[in-house]
PDB file of C-alpha atoms and ligand atoms in Angstrom:
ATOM      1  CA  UNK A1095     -10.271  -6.633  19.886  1.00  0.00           C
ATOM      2  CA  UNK A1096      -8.163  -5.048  17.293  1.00  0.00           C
ATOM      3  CA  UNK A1097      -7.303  -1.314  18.415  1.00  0.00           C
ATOM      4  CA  UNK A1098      -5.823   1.444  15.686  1.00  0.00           C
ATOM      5  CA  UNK A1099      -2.159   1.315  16.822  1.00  0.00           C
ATOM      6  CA  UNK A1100      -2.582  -2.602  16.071  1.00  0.00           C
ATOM      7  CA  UNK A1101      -3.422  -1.907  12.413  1.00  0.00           C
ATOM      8  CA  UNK A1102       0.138  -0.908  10.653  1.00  0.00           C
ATOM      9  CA  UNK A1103      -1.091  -1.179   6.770  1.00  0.00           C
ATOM     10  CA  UNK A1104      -4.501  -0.747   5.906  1.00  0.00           C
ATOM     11  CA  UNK A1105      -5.557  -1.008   2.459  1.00  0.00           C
ATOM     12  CA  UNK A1106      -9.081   0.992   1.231  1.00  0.00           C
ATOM     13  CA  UNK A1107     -10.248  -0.197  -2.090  1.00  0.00           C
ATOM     14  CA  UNK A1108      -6.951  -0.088  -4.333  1.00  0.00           C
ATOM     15  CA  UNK A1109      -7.346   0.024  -7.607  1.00  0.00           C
ATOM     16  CA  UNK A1110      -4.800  -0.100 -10.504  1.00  0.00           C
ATOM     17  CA  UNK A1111      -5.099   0.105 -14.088  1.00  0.00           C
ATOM     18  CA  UNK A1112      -2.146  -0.443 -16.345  1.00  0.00           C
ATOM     19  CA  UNK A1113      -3.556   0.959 -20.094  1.00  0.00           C
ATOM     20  CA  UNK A1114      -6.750  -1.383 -20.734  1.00  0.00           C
ATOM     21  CA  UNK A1115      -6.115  -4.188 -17.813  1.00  0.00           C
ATOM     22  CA  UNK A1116      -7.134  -3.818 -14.890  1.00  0.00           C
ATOM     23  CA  UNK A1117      -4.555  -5.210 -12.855  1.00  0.00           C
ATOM     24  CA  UNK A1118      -6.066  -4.541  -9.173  1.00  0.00           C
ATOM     25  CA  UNK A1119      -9.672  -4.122  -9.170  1.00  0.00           C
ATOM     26  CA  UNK A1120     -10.704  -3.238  -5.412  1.00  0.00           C
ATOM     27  CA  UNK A1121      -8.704  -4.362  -3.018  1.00  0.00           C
ATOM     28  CA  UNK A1122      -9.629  -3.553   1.367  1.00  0.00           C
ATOM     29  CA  UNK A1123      -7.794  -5.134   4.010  1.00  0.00           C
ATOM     30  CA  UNK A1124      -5.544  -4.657   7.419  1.00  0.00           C
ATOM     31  CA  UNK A1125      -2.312  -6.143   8.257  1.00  0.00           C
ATOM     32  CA  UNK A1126      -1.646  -6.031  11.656  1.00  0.00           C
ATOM     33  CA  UNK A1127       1.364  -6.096  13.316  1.00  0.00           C
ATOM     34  CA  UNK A1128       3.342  -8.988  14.014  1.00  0.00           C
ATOM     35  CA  UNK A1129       1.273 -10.606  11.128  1.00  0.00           C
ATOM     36  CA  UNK A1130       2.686 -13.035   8.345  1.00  0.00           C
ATOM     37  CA  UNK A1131      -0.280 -12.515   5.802  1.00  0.00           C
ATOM     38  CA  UNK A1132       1.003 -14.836   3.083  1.00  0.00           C
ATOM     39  CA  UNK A1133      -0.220 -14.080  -0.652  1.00  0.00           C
ATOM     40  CA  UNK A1134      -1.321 -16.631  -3.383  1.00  0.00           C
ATOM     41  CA  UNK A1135      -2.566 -16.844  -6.329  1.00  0.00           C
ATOM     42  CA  UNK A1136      -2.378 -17.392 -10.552  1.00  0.00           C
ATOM     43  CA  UNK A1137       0.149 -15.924 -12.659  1.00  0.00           C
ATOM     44  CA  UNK A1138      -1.129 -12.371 -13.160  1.00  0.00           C
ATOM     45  CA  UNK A1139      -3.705 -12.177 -10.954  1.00  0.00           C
ATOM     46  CA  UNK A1140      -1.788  -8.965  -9.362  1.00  0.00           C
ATOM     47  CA  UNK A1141       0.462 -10.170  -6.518  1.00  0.00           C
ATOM     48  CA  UNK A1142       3.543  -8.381  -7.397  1.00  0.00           C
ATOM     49  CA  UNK A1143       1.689  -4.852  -8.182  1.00  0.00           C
ATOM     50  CA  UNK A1144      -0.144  -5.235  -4.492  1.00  0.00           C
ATOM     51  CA  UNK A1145       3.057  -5.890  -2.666  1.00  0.00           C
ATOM     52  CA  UNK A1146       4.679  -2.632  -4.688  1.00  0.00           C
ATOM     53  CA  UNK A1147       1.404  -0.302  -4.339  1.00  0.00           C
ATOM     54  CA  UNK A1148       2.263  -0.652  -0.532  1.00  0.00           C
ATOM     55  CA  UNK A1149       5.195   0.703  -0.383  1.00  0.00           C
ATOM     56  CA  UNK A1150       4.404   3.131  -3.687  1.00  0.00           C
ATOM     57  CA  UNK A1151       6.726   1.237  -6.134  1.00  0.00           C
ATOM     58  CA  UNK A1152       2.985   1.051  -7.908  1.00  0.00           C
ATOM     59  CA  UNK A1153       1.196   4.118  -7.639  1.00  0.00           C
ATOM     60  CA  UNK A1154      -2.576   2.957  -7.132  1.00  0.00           C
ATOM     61  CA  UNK A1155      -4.687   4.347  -9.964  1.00  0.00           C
ATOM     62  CA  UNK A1156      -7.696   4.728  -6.556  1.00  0.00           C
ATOM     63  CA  UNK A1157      -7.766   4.138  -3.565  1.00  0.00           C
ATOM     64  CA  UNK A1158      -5.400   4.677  -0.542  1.00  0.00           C
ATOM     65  CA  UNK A1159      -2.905   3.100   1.818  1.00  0.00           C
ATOM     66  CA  UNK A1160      -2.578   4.032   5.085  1.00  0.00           C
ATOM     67  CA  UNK A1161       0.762   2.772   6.860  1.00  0.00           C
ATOM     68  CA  UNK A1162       1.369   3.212  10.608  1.00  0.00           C
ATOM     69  CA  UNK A1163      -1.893   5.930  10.064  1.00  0.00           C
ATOM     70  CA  UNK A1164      -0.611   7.921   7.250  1.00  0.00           C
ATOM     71  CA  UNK A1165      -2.078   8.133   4.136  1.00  0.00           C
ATOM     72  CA  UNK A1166       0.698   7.375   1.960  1.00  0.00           C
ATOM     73  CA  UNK A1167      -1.042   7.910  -0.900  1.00  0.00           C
ATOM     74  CA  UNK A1168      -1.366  11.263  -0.518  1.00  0.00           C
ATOM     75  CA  UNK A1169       0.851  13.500  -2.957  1.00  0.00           C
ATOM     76  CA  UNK A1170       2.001  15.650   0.147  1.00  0.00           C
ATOM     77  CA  UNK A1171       3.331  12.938   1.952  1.00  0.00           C
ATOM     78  CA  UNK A1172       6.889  12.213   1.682  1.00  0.00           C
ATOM     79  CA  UNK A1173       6.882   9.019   0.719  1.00  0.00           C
ATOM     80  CA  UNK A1174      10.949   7.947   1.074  1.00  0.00           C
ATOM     81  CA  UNK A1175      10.195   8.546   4.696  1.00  0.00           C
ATOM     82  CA  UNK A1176       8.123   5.620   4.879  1.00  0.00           C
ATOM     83  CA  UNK A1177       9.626   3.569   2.108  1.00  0.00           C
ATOM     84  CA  UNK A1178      12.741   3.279   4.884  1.00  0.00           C
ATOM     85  CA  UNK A1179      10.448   1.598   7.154  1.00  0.00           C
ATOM     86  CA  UNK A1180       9.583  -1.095   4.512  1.00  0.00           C
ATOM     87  CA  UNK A1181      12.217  -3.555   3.416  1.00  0.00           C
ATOM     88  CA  UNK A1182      11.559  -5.124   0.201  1.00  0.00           C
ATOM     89  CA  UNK A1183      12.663  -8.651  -1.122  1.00  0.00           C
ATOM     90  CA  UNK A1184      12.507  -9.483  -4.463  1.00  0.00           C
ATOM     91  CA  UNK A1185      12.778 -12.478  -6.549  1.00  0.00           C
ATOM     92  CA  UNK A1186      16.312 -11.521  -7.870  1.00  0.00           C
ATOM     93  CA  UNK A1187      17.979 -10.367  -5.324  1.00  0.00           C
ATOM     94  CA  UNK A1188      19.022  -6.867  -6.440  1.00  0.00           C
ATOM     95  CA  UNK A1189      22.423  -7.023  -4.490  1.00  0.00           C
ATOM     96  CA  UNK A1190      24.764  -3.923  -6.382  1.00  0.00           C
ATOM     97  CA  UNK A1191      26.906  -6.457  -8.080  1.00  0.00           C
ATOM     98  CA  UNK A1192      30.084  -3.832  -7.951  1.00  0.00           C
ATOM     99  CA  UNK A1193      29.959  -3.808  -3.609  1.00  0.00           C
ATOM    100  CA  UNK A1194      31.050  -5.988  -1.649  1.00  0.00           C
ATOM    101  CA  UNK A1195      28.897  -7.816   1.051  1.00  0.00           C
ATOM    102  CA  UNK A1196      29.408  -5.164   3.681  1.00  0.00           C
ATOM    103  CA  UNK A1197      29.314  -2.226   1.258  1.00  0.00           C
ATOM    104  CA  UNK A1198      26.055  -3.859   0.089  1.00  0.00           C
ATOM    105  CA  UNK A1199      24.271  -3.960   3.897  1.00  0.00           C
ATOM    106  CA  UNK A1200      25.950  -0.406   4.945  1.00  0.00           C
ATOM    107  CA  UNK A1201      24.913   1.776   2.329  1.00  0.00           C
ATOM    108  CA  UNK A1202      21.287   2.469   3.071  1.00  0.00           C
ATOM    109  CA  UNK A1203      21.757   2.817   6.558  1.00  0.00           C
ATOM    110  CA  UNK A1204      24.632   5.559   6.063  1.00  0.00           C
ATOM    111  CA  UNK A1205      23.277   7.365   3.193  1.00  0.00           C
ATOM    112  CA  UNK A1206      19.651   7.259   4.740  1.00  0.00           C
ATOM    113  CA  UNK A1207      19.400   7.116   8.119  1.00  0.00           C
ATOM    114  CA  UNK A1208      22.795   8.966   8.724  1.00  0.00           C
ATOM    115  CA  UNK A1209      24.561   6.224  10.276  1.00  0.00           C
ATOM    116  CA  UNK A1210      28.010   6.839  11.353  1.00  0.00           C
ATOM    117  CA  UNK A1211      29.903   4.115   8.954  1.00  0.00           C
ATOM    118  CA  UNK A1212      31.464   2.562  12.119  1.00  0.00           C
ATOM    119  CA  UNK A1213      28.388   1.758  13.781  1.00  0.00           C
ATOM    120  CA  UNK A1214      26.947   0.440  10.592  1.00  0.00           C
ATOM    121  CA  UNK A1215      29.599  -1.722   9.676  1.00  0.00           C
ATOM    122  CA  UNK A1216      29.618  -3.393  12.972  1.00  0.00           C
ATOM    123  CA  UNK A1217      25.724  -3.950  12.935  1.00  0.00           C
ATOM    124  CA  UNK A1218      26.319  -5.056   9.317  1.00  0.00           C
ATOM    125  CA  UNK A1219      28.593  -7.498  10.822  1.00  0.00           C
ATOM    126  CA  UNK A1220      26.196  -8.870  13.906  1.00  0.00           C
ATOM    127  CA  UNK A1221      23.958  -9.169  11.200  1.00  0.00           C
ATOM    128  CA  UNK A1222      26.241 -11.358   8.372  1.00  0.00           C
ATOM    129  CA  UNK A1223      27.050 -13.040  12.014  1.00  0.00           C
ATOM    130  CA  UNK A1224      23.438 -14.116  12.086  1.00  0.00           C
ATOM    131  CA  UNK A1225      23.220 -15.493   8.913  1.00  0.00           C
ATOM    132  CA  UNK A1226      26.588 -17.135   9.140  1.00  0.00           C
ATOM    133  CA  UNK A1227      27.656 -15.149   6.162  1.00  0.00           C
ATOM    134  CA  UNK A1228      30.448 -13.095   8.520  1.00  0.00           C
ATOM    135  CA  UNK A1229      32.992 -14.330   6.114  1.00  0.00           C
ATOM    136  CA  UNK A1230      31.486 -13.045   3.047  1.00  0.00           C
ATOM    137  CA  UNK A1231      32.144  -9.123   4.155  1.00  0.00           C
ATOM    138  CA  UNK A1232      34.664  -8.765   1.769  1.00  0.00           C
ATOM    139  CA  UNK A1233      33.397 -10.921  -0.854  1.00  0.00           C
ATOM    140  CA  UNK A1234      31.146  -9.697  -3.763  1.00  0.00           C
ATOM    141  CA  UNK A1235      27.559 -11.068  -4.797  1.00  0.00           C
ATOM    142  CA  UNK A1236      28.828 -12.753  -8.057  1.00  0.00           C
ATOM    143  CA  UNK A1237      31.317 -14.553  -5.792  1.00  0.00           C
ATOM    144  CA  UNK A1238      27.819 -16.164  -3.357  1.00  0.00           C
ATOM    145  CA  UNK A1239      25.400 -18.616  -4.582  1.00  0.00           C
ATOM    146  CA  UNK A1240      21.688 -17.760  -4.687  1.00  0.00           C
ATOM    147  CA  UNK A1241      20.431 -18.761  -1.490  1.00  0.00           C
ATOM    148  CA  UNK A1242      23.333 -16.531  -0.186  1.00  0.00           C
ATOM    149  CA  UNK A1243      22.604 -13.782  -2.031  1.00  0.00           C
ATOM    150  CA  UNK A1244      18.539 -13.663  -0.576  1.00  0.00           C
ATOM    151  CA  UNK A1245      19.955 -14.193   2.685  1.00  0.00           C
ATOM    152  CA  UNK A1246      22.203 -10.687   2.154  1.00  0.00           C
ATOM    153  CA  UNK A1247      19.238  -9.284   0.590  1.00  0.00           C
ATOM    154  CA  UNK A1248      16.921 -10.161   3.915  1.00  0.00           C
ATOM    155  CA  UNK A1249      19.717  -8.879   5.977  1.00  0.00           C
ATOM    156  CA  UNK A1250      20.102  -5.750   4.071  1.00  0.00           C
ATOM    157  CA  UNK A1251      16.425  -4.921   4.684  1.00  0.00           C
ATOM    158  CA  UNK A1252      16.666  -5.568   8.259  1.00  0.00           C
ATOM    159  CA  UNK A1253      19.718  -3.048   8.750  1.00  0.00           C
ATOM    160  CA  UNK A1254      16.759  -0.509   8.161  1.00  0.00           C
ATOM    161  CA  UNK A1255      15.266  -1.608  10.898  1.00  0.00           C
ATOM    162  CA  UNK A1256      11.671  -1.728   8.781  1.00  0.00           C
ATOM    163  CA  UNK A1257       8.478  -1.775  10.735  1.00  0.00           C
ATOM    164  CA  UNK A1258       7.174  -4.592   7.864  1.00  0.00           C
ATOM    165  CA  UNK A1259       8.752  -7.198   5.216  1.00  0.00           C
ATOM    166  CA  UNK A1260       7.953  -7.251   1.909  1.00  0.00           C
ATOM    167  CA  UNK A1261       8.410 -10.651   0.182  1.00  0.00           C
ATOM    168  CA  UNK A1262       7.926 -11.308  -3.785  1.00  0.00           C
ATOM    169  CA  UNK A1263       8.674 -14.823  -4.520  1.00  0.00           C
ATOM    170  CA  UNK A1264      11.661 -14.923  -2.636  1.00  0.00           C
ATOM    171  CA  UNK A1265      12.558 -18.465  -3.592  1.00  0.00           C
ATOM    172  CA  UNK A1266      11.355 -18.746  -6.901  1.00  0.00           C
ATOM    173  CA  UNK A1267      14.761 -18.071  -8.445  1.00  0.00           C
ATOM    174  CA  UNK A1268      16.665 -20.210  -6.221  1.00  0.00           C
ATOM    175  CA  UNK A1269      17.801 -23.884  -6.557  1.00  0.00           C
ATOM    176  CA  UNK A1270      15.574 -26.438  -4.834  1.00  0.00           C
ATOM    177  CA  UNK A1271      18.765 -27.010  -2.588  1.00  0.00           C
ATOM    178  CA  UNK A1272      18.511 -23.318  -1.651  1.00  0.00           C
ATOM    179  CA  UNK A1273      15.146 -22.617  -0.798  1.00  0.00           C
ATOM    180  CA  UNK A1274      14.999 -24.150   2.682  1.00  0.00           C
ATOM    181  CA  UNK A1275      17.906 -21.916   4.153  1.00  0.00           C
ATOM    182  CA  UNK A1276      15.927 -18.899   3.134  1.00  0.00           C
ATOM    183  CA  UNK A1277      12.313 -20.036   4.238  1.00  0.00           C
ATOM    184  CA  UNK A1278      14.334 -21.140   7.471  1.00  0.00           C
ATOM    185  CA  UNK A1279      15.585 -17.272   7.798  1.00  0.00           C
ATOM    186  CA  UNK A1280      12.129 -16.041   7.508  1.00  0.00           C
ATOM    187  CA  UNK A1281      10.655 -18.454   9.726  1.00  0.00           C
ATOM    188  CA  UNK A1282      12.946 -16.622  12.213  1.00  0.00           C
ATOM    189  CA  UNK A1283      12.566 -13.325  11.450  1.00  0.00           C
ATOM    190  CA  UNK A1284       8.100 -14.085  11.763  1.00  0.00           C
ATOM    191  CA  UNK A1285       9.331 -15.988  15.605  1.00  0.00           C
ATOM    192  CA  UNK A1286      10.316 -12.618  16.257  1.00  0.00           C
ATOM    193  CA  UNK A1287       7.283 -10.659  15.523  1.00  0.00           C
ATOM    194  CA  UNK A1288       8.459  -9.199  12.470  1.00  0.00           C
ATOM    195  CA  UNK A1289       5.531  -7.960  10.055  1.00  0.00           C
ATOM    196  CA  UNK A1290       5.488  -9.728   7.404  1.00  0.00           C
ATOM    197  CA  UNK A1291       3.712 -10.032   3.876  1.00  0.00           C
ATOM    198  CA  UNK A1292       5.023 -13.002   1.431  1.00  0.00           C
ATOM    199  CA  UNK A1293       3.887 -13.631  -1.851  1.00  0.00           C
ATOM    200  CA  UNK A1294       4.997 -17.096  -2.756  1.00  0.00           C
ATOM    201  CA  UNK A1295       3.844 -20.659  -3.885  1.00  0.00           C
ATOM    202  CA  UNK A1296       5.720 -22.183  -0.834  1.00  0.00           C
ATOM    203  CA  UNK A1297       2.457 -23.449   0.533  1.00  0.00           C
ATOM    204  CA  UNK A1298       3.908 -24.966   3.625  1.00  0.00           C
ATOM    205  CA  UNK A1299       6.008 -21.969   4.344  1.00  0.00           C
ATOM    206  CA  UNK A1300       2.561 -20.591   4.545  1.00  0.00           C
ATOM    207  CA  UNK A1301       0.518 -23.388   6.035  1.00  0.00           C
ATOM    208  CA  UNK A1302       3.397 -23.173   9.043  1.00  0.00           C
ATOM    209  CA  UNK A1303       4.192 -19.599   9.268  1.00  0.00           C
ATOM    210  CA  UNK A1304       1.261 -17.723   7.569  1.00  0.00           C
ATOM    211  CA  UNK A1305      -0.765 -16.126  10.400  1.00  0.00           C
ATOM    212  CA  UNK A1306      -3.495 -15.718   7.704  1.00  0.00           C
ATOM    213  CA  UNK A1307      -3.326 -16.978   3.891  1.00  0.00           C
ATOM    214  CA  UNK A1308      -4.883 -14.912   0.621  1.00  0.00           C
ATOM    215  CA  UNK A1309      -6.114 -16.124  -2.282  1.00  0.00           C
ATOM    216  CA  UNK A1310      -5.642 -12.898  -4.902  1.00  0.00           C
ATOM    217  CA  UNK A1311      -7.159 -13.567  -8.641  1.00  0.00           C
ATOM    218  CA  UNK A1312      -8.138 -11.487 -11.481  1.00  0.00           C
ATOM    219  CA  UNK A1313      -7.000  -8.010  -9.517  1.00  0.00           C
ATOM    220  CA  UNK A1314      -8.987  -8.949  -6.413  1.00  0.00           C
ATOM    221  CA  UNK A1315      -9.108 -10.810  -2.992  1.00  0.00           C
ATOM    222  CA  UNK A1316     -10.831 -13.588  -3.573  1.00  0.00           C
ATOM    223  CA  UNK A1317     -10.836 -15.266  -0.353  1.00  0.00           C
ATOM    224  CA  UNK A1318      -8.890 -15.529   2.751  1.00  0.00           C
ATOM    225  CA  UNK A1319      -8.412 -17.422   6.149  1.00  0.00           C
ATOM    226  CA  UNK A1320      -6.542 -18.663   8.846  1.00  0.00           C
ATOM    227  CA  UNK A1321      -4.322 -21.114   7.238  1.00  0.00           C
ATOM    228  CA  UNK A1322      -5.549 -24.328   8.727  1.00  0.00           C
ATOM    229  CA  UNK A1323      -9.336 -23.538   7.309  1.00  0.00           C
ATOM    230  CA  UNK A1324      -8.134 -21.956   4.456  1.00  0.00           C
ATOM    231  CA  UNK A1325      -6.269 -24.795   2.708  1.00  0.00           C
ATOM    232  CA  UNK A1326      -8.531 -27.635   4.563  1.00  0.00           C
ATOM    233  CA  UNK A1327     -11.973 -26.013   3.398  1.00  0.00           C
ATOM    234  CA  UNK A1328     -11.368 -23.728   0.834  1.00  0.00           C
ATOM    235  CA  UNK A1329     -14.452 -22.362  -0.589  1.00  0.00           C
ATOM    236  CA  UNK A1330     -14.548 -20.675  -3.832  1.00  0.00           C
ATOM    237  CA  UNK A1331     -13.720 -23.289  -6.506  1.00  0.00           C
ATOM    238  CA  UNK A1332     -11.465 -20.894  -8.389  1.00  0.00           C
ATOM    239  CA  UNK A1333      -9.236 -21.281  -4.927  1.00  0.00           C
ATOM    240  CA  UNK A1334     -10.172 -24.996  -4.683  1.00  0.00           C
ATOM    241  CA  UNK A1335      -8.668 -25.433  -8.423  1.00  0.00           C
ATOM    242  CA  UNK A1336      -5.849 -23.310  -7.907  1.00  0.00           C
ATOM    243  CA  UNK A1337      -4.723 -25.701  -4.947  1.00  0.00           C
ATOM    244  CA  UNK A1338      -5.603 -28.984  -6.898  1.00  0.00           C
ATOM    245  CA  UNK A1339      -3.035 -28.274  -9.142  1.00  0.00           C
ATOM    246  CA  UNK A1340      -0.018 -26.893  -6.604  1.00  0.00           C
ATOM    247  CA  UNK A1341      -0.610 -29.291  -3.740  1.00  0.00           C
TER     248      UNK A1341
HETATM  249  P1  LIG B 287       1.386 -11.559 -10.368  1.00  0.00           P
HETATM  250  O1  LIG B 287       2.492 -11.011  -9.523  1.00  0.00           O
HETATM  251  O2  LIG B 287       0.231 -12.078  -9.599  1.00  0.00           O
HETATM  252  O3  LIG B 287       1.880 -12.583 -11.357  1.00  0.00           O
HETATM  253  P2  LIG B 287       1.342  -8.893 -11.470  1.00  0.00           P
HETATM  254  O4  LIG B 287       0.958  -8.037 -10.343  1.00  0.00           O
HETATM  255  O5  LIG B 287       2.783  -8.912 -11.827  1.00  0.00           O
HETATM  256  O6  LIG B 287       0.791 -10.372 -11.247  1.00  0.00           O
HETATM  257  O7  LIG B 287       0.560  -8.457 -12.776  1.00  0.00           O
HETATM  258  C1  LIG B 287      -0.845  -8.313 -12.821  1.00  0.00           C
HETATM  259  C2  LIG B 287      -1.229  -7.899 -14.226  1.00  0.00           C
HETATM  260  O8  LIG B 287      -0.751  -6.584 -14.473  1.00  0.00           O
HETATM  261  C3  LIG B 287      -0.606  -8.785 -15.293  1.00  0.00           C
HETATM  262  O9  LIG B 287      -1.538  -8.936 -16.331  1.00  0.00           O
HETATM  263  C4  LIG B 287       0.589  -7.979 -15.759  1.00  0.00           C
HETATM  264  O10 LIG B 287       0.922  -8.273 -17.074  1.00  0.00           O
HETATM  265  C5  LIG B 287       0.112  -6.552 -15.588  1.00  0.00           C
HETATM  266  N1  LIG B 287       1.193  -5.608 -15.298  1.00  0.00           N
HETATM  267  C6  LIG B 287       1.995  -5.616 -14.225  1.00  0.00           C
HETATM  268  N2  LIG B 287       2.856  -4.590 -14.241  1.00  0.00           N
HETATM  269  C7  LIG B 287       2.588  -3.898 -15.373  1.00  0.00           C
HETATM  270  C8  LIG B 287       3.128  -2.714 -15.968  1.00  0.00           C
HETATM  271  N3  LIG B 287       4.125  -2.029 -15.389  1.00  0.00           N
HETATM  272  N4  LIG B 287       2.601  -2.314 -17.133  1.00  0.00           N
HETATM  273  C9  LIG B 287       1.575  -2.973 -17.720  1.00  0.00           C
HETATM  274  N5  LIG B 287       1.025  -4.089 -17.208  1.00  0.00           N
HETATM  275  C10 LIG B 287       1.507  -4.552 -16.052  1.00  0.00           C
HETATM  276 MG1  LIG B 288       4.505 -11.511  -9.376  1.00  0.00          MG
END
């Protein structure tokens, strides 16, 4: 049985409408916590402006978001407050090309959450330890190749200590050679319990990891499962032609 303080995002009929399109058209759902809910779906069909209407990057034209029971969509609510407890991972990595490694990872957590610089440098460093980046500190992102790079930028999210993990085609950008070190990193971070929502075409990141798999097309959710059922019987033929041609 799934009780409130389970729920940590829940989504009630989202709409958005850029000019003419309509680029989410109604979309309802929970993520729980300690979820992976892995996103899929056509070029377009509005993966990118779901992930950013949860954390407001997208302001949904209707609808509301609730996250950890507050309706962020509400124009009272601060909504930096809650943006801190939702790390973000984009496609290019968004590193601040004139910081170094550590400068990158310390700088939210000092200017935001008050951090004394100390204490963030040396989480900064348990955390570069984790990734086996510890000697890239001084070392700026020009100087790191791109599956180095997403690494920092996961790591950089985590000094925030969010309560979820945004993913948007995390490894689309990255070498082939490249993209296993980063799927491997998230694979840890969901073995922890982390929340997690990934949008990607990595379908066996999300066959193995995925604690549940959508299908998103034309602004809507179109179906969704558990991953096993969802990519052995998929059911609506738009899904079952959108896998013909990735698998
Ligand atoms: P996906 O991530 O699934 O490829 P997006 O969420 O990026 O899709 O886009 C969904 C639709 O909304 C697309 O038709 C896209 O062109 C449009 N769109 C996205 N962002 C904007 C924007 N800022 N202004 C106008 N149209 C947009
Ligand atoms: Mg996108």
């Amino acid at each position: 049985m799934t009780t409130k303080e389970d729920v940590l995002i829940r989504i009630e009929d989202v709409h958005k409408i850029f000019g003419e399109l309509h680029a989410l058209n109604g979309i309802s759902g929970e993520i729980k916590r300690g979820e992976v809910v892995v996103i899929i779906g056509p070029s377009g069909s509005g993966k990118s402006t779901l992930l950013r209407s949860l954390n407001l990057l997208e302001v949904p034209s209707k609808g509301h978001i609730y996250f950890d029971g507050v309706d962020i969509t509400d124009k009272k609510v601060d909504i930096n407050k809650h943006r801190q407890k939702m790390g973000m991972v984009f496609q290019h990595f968004n590193l601040f090309p004139h910081k170094t490694i550590l400068q990158n990872i310390t700088l939210a957590p000092v200017k935001l959450l008050k951090k004394d610089k100390k204490e963030a440098e040396e989480e900064a460093m348990k955390l570069l330890e984790r990734v086996g980046l510890e000697g890239k500190a001084n070392a700026y992102p020009s100087q790191l190749s791109g599956g180095q790079k997403q690494r920092i930028a996961i790591v950089r999210s985590l000094a925030m200590k969010p309560d979820v993990m945004l993913f948007d085609e995390p490894t689309s950008a990255l070498d082939p050679e490249m993209v296993g070190e980063v799927l491997d990193l998230m694979k840890q971070l969901a073995k922890e319990g982390m929340t997690m929502v990934v949008v990607t075409h990595e379908m066996g990141f999300a066959r193995e990891v995925g604690t549940r798999v959508v299908f998103m097309d034309e602004g809507q959710i179109k179906e969704e499962g558990e991953p096993e059922e969802f990519f052995t019987r998929p059911k609506e033929p738009r899904l079952q032609e959108f896998l013909s041609k990735i698998l």
